[in-house]
XYZ file of C-alpha atoms in Angstrom:
450
model
C 98.440 100.146 103.689
C 101.080 98.782 106.191
C 103.793 96.013 105.300
C 104.845 93.857 107.593
C 108.197 91.812 106.607
C 108.113 88.314 108.607
C 111.207 86.531 109.426
C 109.140 83.532 109.798
C 105.072 83.473 109.623
C 102.602 80.565 110.142
C 100.231 80.329 107.647
C 96.826 78.225 107.401
C 97.139 74.792 106.507
C 100.979 74.354 106.996
C 102.679 72.257 109.165
C 105.321 74.081 109.894
C 106.118 78.111 109.512
C 107.154 79.300 106.484
C 110.304 81.747 106.095
C 110.504 85.474 104.852
C 106.514 86.119 104.263
C 105.338 89.846 103.355
C 101.869 90.649 105.078
C 100.366 93.348 103.589
C 97.454 95.007 105.837
C 94.622 97.997 105.101
C 92.108 98.723 107.118
C 92.438 96.189 109.929
C 92.424 93.563 107.679
C 95.352 91.637 105.879
C 95.173 92.572 102.097
C 97.451 89.785 100.921
C 100.181 87.514 101.894
C 103.318 86.630 99.924
C 105.714 84.246 100.862
C 109.031 85.816 99.018
C 111.287 83.667 96.444
C 114.661 83.012 97.667
C 116.207 86.163 96.320
C 114.273 88.004 99.001
C 111.492 89.999 96.974
C 108.357 88.692 95.810
C 107.789 86.769 92.687
C 106.022 89.407 90.606
C 109.997 91.030 90.555
C 108.783 94.248 92.473
C 110.648 96.254 95.353
C 108.109 96.632 97.968
C 110.108 95.603 100.675
C 111.984 99.313 101.434
C 109.133 100.356 103.745
C 108.238 96.941 105.249
C 108.474 96.619 109.038
C 110.538 93.757 109.989
C 109.218 91.717 112.241
C 112.212 89.552 113.676
C 111.522 85.834 114.937
C 108.051 83.834 114.227
C 104.618 85.911 113.674
C 101.908 84.058 114.292
C 97.765 85.038 113.979
C 96.150 86.760 116.844
C 95.485 83.768 119.878
C 92.203 83.771 121.552
C 91.505 83.202 124.566
C 87.903 81.359 124.998
C 87.755 81.231 128.939
C 88.163 84.111 131.421
C 86.783 85.143 134.434
C 88.973 88.547 134.786
C 88.149 88.702 138.736
C 89.776 85.538 139.258
C 93.408 87.361 138.475
C 93.004 88.732 142.055
C 93.349 85.254 143.515
C 97.062 84.518 142.014
C 99.564 83.613 144.512
C 96.593 84.081 147.477
C 94.876 80.688 147.225
C 97.885 78.188 146.858
C 99.142 77.333 150.648
C 97.536 74.359 152.648
C 95.277 71.345 151.290
C 92.041 71.780 149.678
C 90.004 71.219 146.271
C 87.910 72.946 143.818
C 85.259 73.497 146.460
C 87.378 75.490 148.934
C 89.088 76.903 146.784
C 85.667 78.435 145.203
C 84.486 80.111 149.246
C 88.145 81.978 148.708
C 86.733 83.250 145.266
C 83.631 84.304 146.374
C 85.021 86.272 148.919
C 86.566 88.604 146.096
C 82.999 89.010 144.610
C 81.638 91.079 147.517
C 84.600 93.696 147.048
C 83.817 94.234 143.339
C 81.594 97.135 142.057
C 81.380 98.322 138.682
C 84.433 101.123 138.852
C 86.986 98.446 140.662
C 85.634 95.823 138.344
C 86.876 97.974 135.650
C 89.953 98.852 136.672
C 91.188 95.220 137.199
C 89.645 94.004 134.193
C 91.505 96.963 131.958
C 94.870 95.539 133.525
C 94.097 91.431 133.128
C 93.042 91.932 129.852
C 96.182 94.320 129.200
C 98.103 91.067 130.765
C 96.806 89.151 128.187
C 97.508 91.340 125.422
C 101.442 91.138 126.400
C 100.986 87.599 125.890
C 99.786 87.719 122.527
C 96.102 87.032 123.063
C 93.880 89.713 120.901
C 90.316 87.938 122.038
C 89.114 86.904 124.667
C 85.901 85.044 125.989
C 84.445 86.780 129.381
C 82.354 84.169 131.157
C 80.423 86.847 132.987
C 78.150 85.976 135.923
C 78.950 89.095 138.366
C 75.716 90.930 137.379
C 74.677 92.759 140.405
C 75.135 94.432 143.770
C 75.770 93.270 147.025
C 72.821 90.734 147.946
C 71.556 90.482 144.329
C 70.158 93.937 144.451
C 70.161 95.426 140.633
C 72.332 98.653 139.960
C 70.599 101.589 138.367
C 71.933 99.903 134.986
C 70.978 96.014 135.473
C 74.057 95.825 132.929
C 76.841 97.995 134.660
C 78.930 95.293 135.328
C 79.061 94.194 131.639
C 79.244 97.703 130.221
C 82.869 97.949 132.617
C 83.952 94.671 130.831
C 83.068 95.863 127.535
C 84.923 99.278 128.350
C 88.031 97.552 130.005
C 88.851 95.592 126.934
C 88.290 98.197 124.808
C 90.951 100.449 127.157
C 93.058 97.381 126.908
C 92.781 97.012 123.269
C 91.805 93.372 122.573
C 88.570 92.083 121.582
C 85.762 90.712 123.587
C 82.795 88.295 123.418
C 80.855 88.795 126.591
C 79.538 85.401 127.399
C 76.539 86.719 129.647
C 76.005 83.703 131.821
C 72.371 82.234 133.194
C 73.265 81.685 137.048
C 70.304 80.374 139.101
C 70.570 77.923 141.726
C 73.171 77.157 144.119
C 73.284 72.972 143.031
C 71.684 70.474 140.855
C 68.946 69.633 143.025
C 67.686 73.524 143.015
C 69.122 74.998 146.214
C 68.728 78.637 146.267
C 71.341 81.172 145.690
C 72.620 82.146 149.230
C 75.583 84.848 150.506
C 77.799 86.245 147.619
C 76.105 83.944 145.049
C 73.132 86.019 144.966
C 74.955 88.858 143.083
C 75.092 85.913 140.236
C 71.418 85.303 139.984
C 68.373 86.979 137.689
C 65.535 84.863 139.129
C 64.745 82.747 136.216
C 65.622 81.977 132.617
C 63.275 84.364 131.231
C 64.362 87.510 133.538
C 67.625 86.543 132.258
C 67.071 86.846 129.022
C 65.054 90.003 129.631
C 68.373 91.206 131.215
C 70.364 90.514 128.370
C 68.398 91.486 125.560
C 68.589 95.056 126.935
C 72.366 95.435 126.727
C 74.368 96.260 123.571
C 77.810 96.462 123.557
C 79.352 99.638 123.136
C 82.185 99.465 120.087
C 82.715 97.036 117.258
C 85.443 95.687 119.654
C 82.763 93.809 121.651
C 79.971 91.238 120.989
C 77.392 89.237 123.168
C 77.058 85.644 123.960
C 75.609 83.644 126.350
C 76.431 81.045 128.542
C 75.038 78.407 130.950
C 76.972 78.266 134.156
C 76.360 74.667 134.446
C 74.133 72.071 135.355
C 74.290 72.836 139.113
C 73.328 76.574 138.156
C 70.430 76.075 135.633
C 67.350 74.076 136.568
C 67.013 71.345 133.364
C 63.895 72.647 132.472
C 65.274 76.333 131.554
C 68.428 75.068 129.641
C 66.120 75.429 126.443
C 65.452 79.277 127.437
C 69.002 79.971 127.229
C 70.038 78.082 124.495
C 66.995 79.718 122.484
C 68.140 82.904 123.117
C 71.749 82.298 121.739
C 70.465 80.148 118.862
C 68.102 82.888 117.496
C 70.817 85.610 117.745
C 73.278 83.247 116.104
C 75.485 83.629 118.731
C 78.035 81.715 120.909
C 77.168 79.501 123.869
C 79.227 78.458 126.416
C 79.274 76.201 129.524
C 80.951 74.633 132.308
C 80.591 70.939 132.019
C 81.806 67.978 133.977
C 84.444 70.104 135.761
C 84.350 67.761 139.129
C 83.290 64.088 139.509
C 81.056 65.600 142.088
C 79.065 66.936 139.668
C 78.382 64.390 137.287
C 77.492 62.349 140.351
C 75.066 64.882 141.995
C 73.311 65.072 137.974
C 73.033 61.369 137.958
C 71.497 61.514 141.277
C 68.982 64.056 140.355
C 68.647 63.601 136.639
C 69.405 59.813 136.012
C 71.801 61.294 133.405
C 74.994 62.914 132.948
C 75.692 66.562 132.531
C 76.322 66.377 129.289
C 73.517 63.801 128.445
C 71.444 66.159 129.911
C 72.559 69.218 128.092
C 71.665 67.067 125.002
C 68.137 65.991 125.933
C 67.670 70.055 126.441
C 68.915 71.057 122.955
C 72.111 72.645 124.330
C 74.751 70.906 122.291
C 75.628 71.871 118.853
C 78.282 73.904 116.559
C 77.858 77.044 118.395
C 78.141 75.656 121.790
C 81.592 75.236 123.651
C 81.920 72.970 126.913
C 84.435 74.013 129.204
C 86.487 71.669 131.020
C 84.797 68.382 129.812
C 87.582 66.909 132.156
C 85.386 63.727 133.140
C 83.223 62.587 130.264
C 81.748 59.307 129.731
C 82.455 57.068 126.121
C 79.026 58.209 125.462
C 79.566 61.720 126.462
C 82.432 62.390 123.867
C 80.034 60.496 121.457
C 77.315 63.195 122.371
C 79.826 65.979 121.857
C 81.665 64.311 118.512
C 78.342 63.750 116.829
C 76.776 67.398 117.511
C 80.383 69.164 116.635
C 80.301 70.738 120.103
C 83.719 72.330 120.858
C 85.592 71.986 124.193
C 87.406 74.639 125.655
C 90.319 73.149 127.718
C 92.063 75.368 130.498
C 94.901 73.131 131.646
C 96.928 75.512 133.825
C 93.520 76.150 135.766
C 92.504 72.282 135.833
C 95.992 71.723 137.187
C 96.014 74.309 139.742
C 92.430 73.335 141.252
C 93.222 69.516 141.199
C 90.251 68.969 138.876
C 92.190 66.331 136.732
C 93.287 65.443 133.518
C 90.504 65.654 130.220
C 90.783 63.076 127.310
C 92.101 65.687 124.550
C 93.006 63.287 121.813
C 89.805 61.445 122.208
C 87.397 64.307 121.923
C 89.578 65.513 119.056
C 89.109 62.107 116.922
C 85.394 62.204 118.249
C 85.263 65.218 116.190
C 85.195 67.587 118.719
C 87.249 70.951 118.092
C 89.645 72.030 120.795
C 90.087 75.499 122.068
C 92.000 76.978 124.828
C 91.457 79.358 128.115
C 93.278 80.384 131.068
C 89.967 80.618 133.300
C 91.010 81.584 136.828
C 94.405 83.249 135.851
C 96.758 81.379 137.515
C 98.630 82.024 134.675
C 98.119 84.058 131.692
C 100.303 82.392 129.020
C 99.031 80.616 125.701
C 102.246 78.715 124.953
C 101.858 77.346 128.377
C 98.263 75.947 127.884
C 99.040 75.176 123.894
C 101.645 72.561 125.206
C 99.741 71.394 128.731
C 97.354 69.845 126.116
C 100.244 67.497 124.875
C 101.758 66.922 128.006
C 98.937 66.553 129.989
C 97.996 63.577 127.471
C 101.467 62.196 127.983
C 100.936 61.728 131.394
C 97.822 60.432 131.411
C 98.541 58.124 128.696
C 102.546 57.724 129.441
C 102.906 58.111 125.978
C 104.456 61.110 123.800
C 103.297 62.841 120.596
C 99.447 63.282 120.431
C 99.236 66.743 118.976
C 101.275 68.370 116.118
C 102.412 72.081 116.921
C 100.043 72.921 114.042
C 97.047 71.380 115.989
C 98.096 73.380 119.127
C 98.330 76.531 116.819
C 94.903 75.801 115.660
C 93.630 75.266 119.371
C 95.305 78.236 120.033
C 93.942 80.805 117.346
C 91.416 80.168 115.391
C 89.217 77.340 116.966
C 89.118 79.812 120.044
C 88.168 82.802 117.795
C 85.358 80.736 116.150
C 84.345 79.358 119.483
C 83.941 83.540 120.465
C 81.942 83.745 117.126
C 84.796 85.687 115.202
C 85.174 83.600 112.482
C 87.385 85.869 110.512
C 90.120 85.976 112.960
C 93.367 83.473 114.108
C 94.889 83.032 110.785
C 97.285 84.848 108.611
C 94.889 85.086 105.462
C 93.772 87.586 103.119
C 90.343 89.211 104.185
C 91.216 88.042 107.898
C 91.791 90.208 110.873
C 95.169 91.989 110.934
C 96.089 90.350 113.982
C 99.837 89.235 114.410
C 101.449 88.404 117.184
C 105.272 87.943 116.851
C 107.890 86.032 119.251
C 111.071 85.977 119.712
C 113.536 83.430 118.774
C 116.609 84.607 120.471
C 115.604 84.959 124.394
C 116.944 82.594 126.922
C 114.075 80.062 126.181
C 113.987 80.038 122.505
C 117.558 80.444 121.298
C 118.253 77.376 119.221
C 114.362 76.467 118.755
C 113.328 75.444 115.557
C 110.267 77.909 114.939
C 107.784 75.234 115.149
C 109.404 74.318 118.460
C 107.888 77.509 120.161
C 104.795 75.741 121.374
C 107.528 73.524 123.308
C 109.573 76.253 124.726
C 108.578 79.800 124.318
C 106.492 81.917 127.031
C 104.442 85.128 127.300
C 107.681 87.335 128.032
C 108.783 85.997 124.431
C 105.958 87.933 122.859
C 107.780 91.367 121.362
C 105.202 92.452 118.989
C 101.026 92.411 119.042
C 99.036 93.855 116.321
C 95.154 93.857 116.476
C 92.841 94.929 113.742
C 95.959 96.649 111.907
C 96.679 98.613 115.063
C 100.215 97.974 117.170
C 99.160 97.630 120.853
C 102.102 95.934 122.136
C 105.745 96.642 120.981
C 108.862 95.328 122.689
C 107.452 93.784 124.829
C 105.517 96.522 126.254
C 101.765 97.747 126.082
C 101.402 100.741 124.465
C 98.383 102.384 126.462
C 98.600 100.578 130.018
C 101.344 99.904 132.638
C 100.178 96.395 133.188
C 102.386 95.669 136.489
C 101.135 99.016 138.078
C 97.439 98.806 137.220
C 97.034 95.071 138.228
C 98.926 95.923 141.379
C 96.828 98.752 142.212
C 93.743 96.966 141.050
C 94.097 93.929 142.998
C 94.869 95.692 146.401
C 91.572 97.378 145.949
C 89.661 94.268 146.156
C 91.611 91.754 148.157
C 92.774 94.555 151.161
């Protein structure tokens, strides 16, 4: 058993952090959580603090990155000059895919996931569609790229939900995959399902989910095949949704329905489904998402980087949509920035302040994200949950003088000092204990961009 004494800890259902909390962990789980009496001792009067590990600052539950494309990290700082939009950026992204193989992807993803750990992320959802070799030829092991991602997460020390993505066509009207896109496709949804079913992630840190890339990439008549695969396995299902107006326009032109309406028609929406972005929904779309309790993963730093727009986050939440967060293209890996952007972008959109409380932002960054990835026993500092603890400095140049609840509007990833995943210390004093993150990022990115 390990005892942790948090200067402040953010406990479930609390509007603000609680001072002086004793957290006991054993076998990767939280066994007890005890707010201390003013005397500094547990209410029972037994001195169990002598061997407690002090956690100065604010301790949060593990944070979840519900939407990641690991290889996009190679584009950071390389695609920002000049004009353009999502579609022109996409061509630059495709160029990176031509240089990746299982070995180089393992090296890159390991470094990216370790960067996430430094930021307080203890679990990631990898929206994975880079399946095959150049030209679309399968590797000898058709799931070699999936295995590389699972191994990368194990090396980095965080949990992974591999969202194996069905990607079959280049456009809503069914144009075939071409060029780099050929690496993404399995031919049809049944062959996608056969390939995914043959893969079992190696290690308790990883589990398998499914994804529909978008209504552009999976024909309408095959949507139900992917959704059914996930439903039979009680696995999470994710889908890019209404990221750009052009996607909505094309879907209406071909199907006479918005993308959300099309997904509803084919049984894709539901409590186990997370729509990523949902930046441009109609009012009817919001009703469909809310009534089905479909979640939405917001990725504000990517949405602003690609000039996609600002989604109606508060209206989604008010409609009953659970909100989670993702770093998507990794223009930034900073869950504090993603969380506060939900509130700050809403201020820009409405020209009013005060849409989300700090506790709501914490839920989106932690418990809701873990639930969207199928880890319902994580994201809270509560007895029985996984022993994931993220400690944030309250004395840095960004956080000095800030109230503990104010970290969501002041802190950044470098303020994370310690990260515990499943009871094991992964980050101490702001350093990853097993990965030289800057060096490995530099080396692995140079390998795929030279």
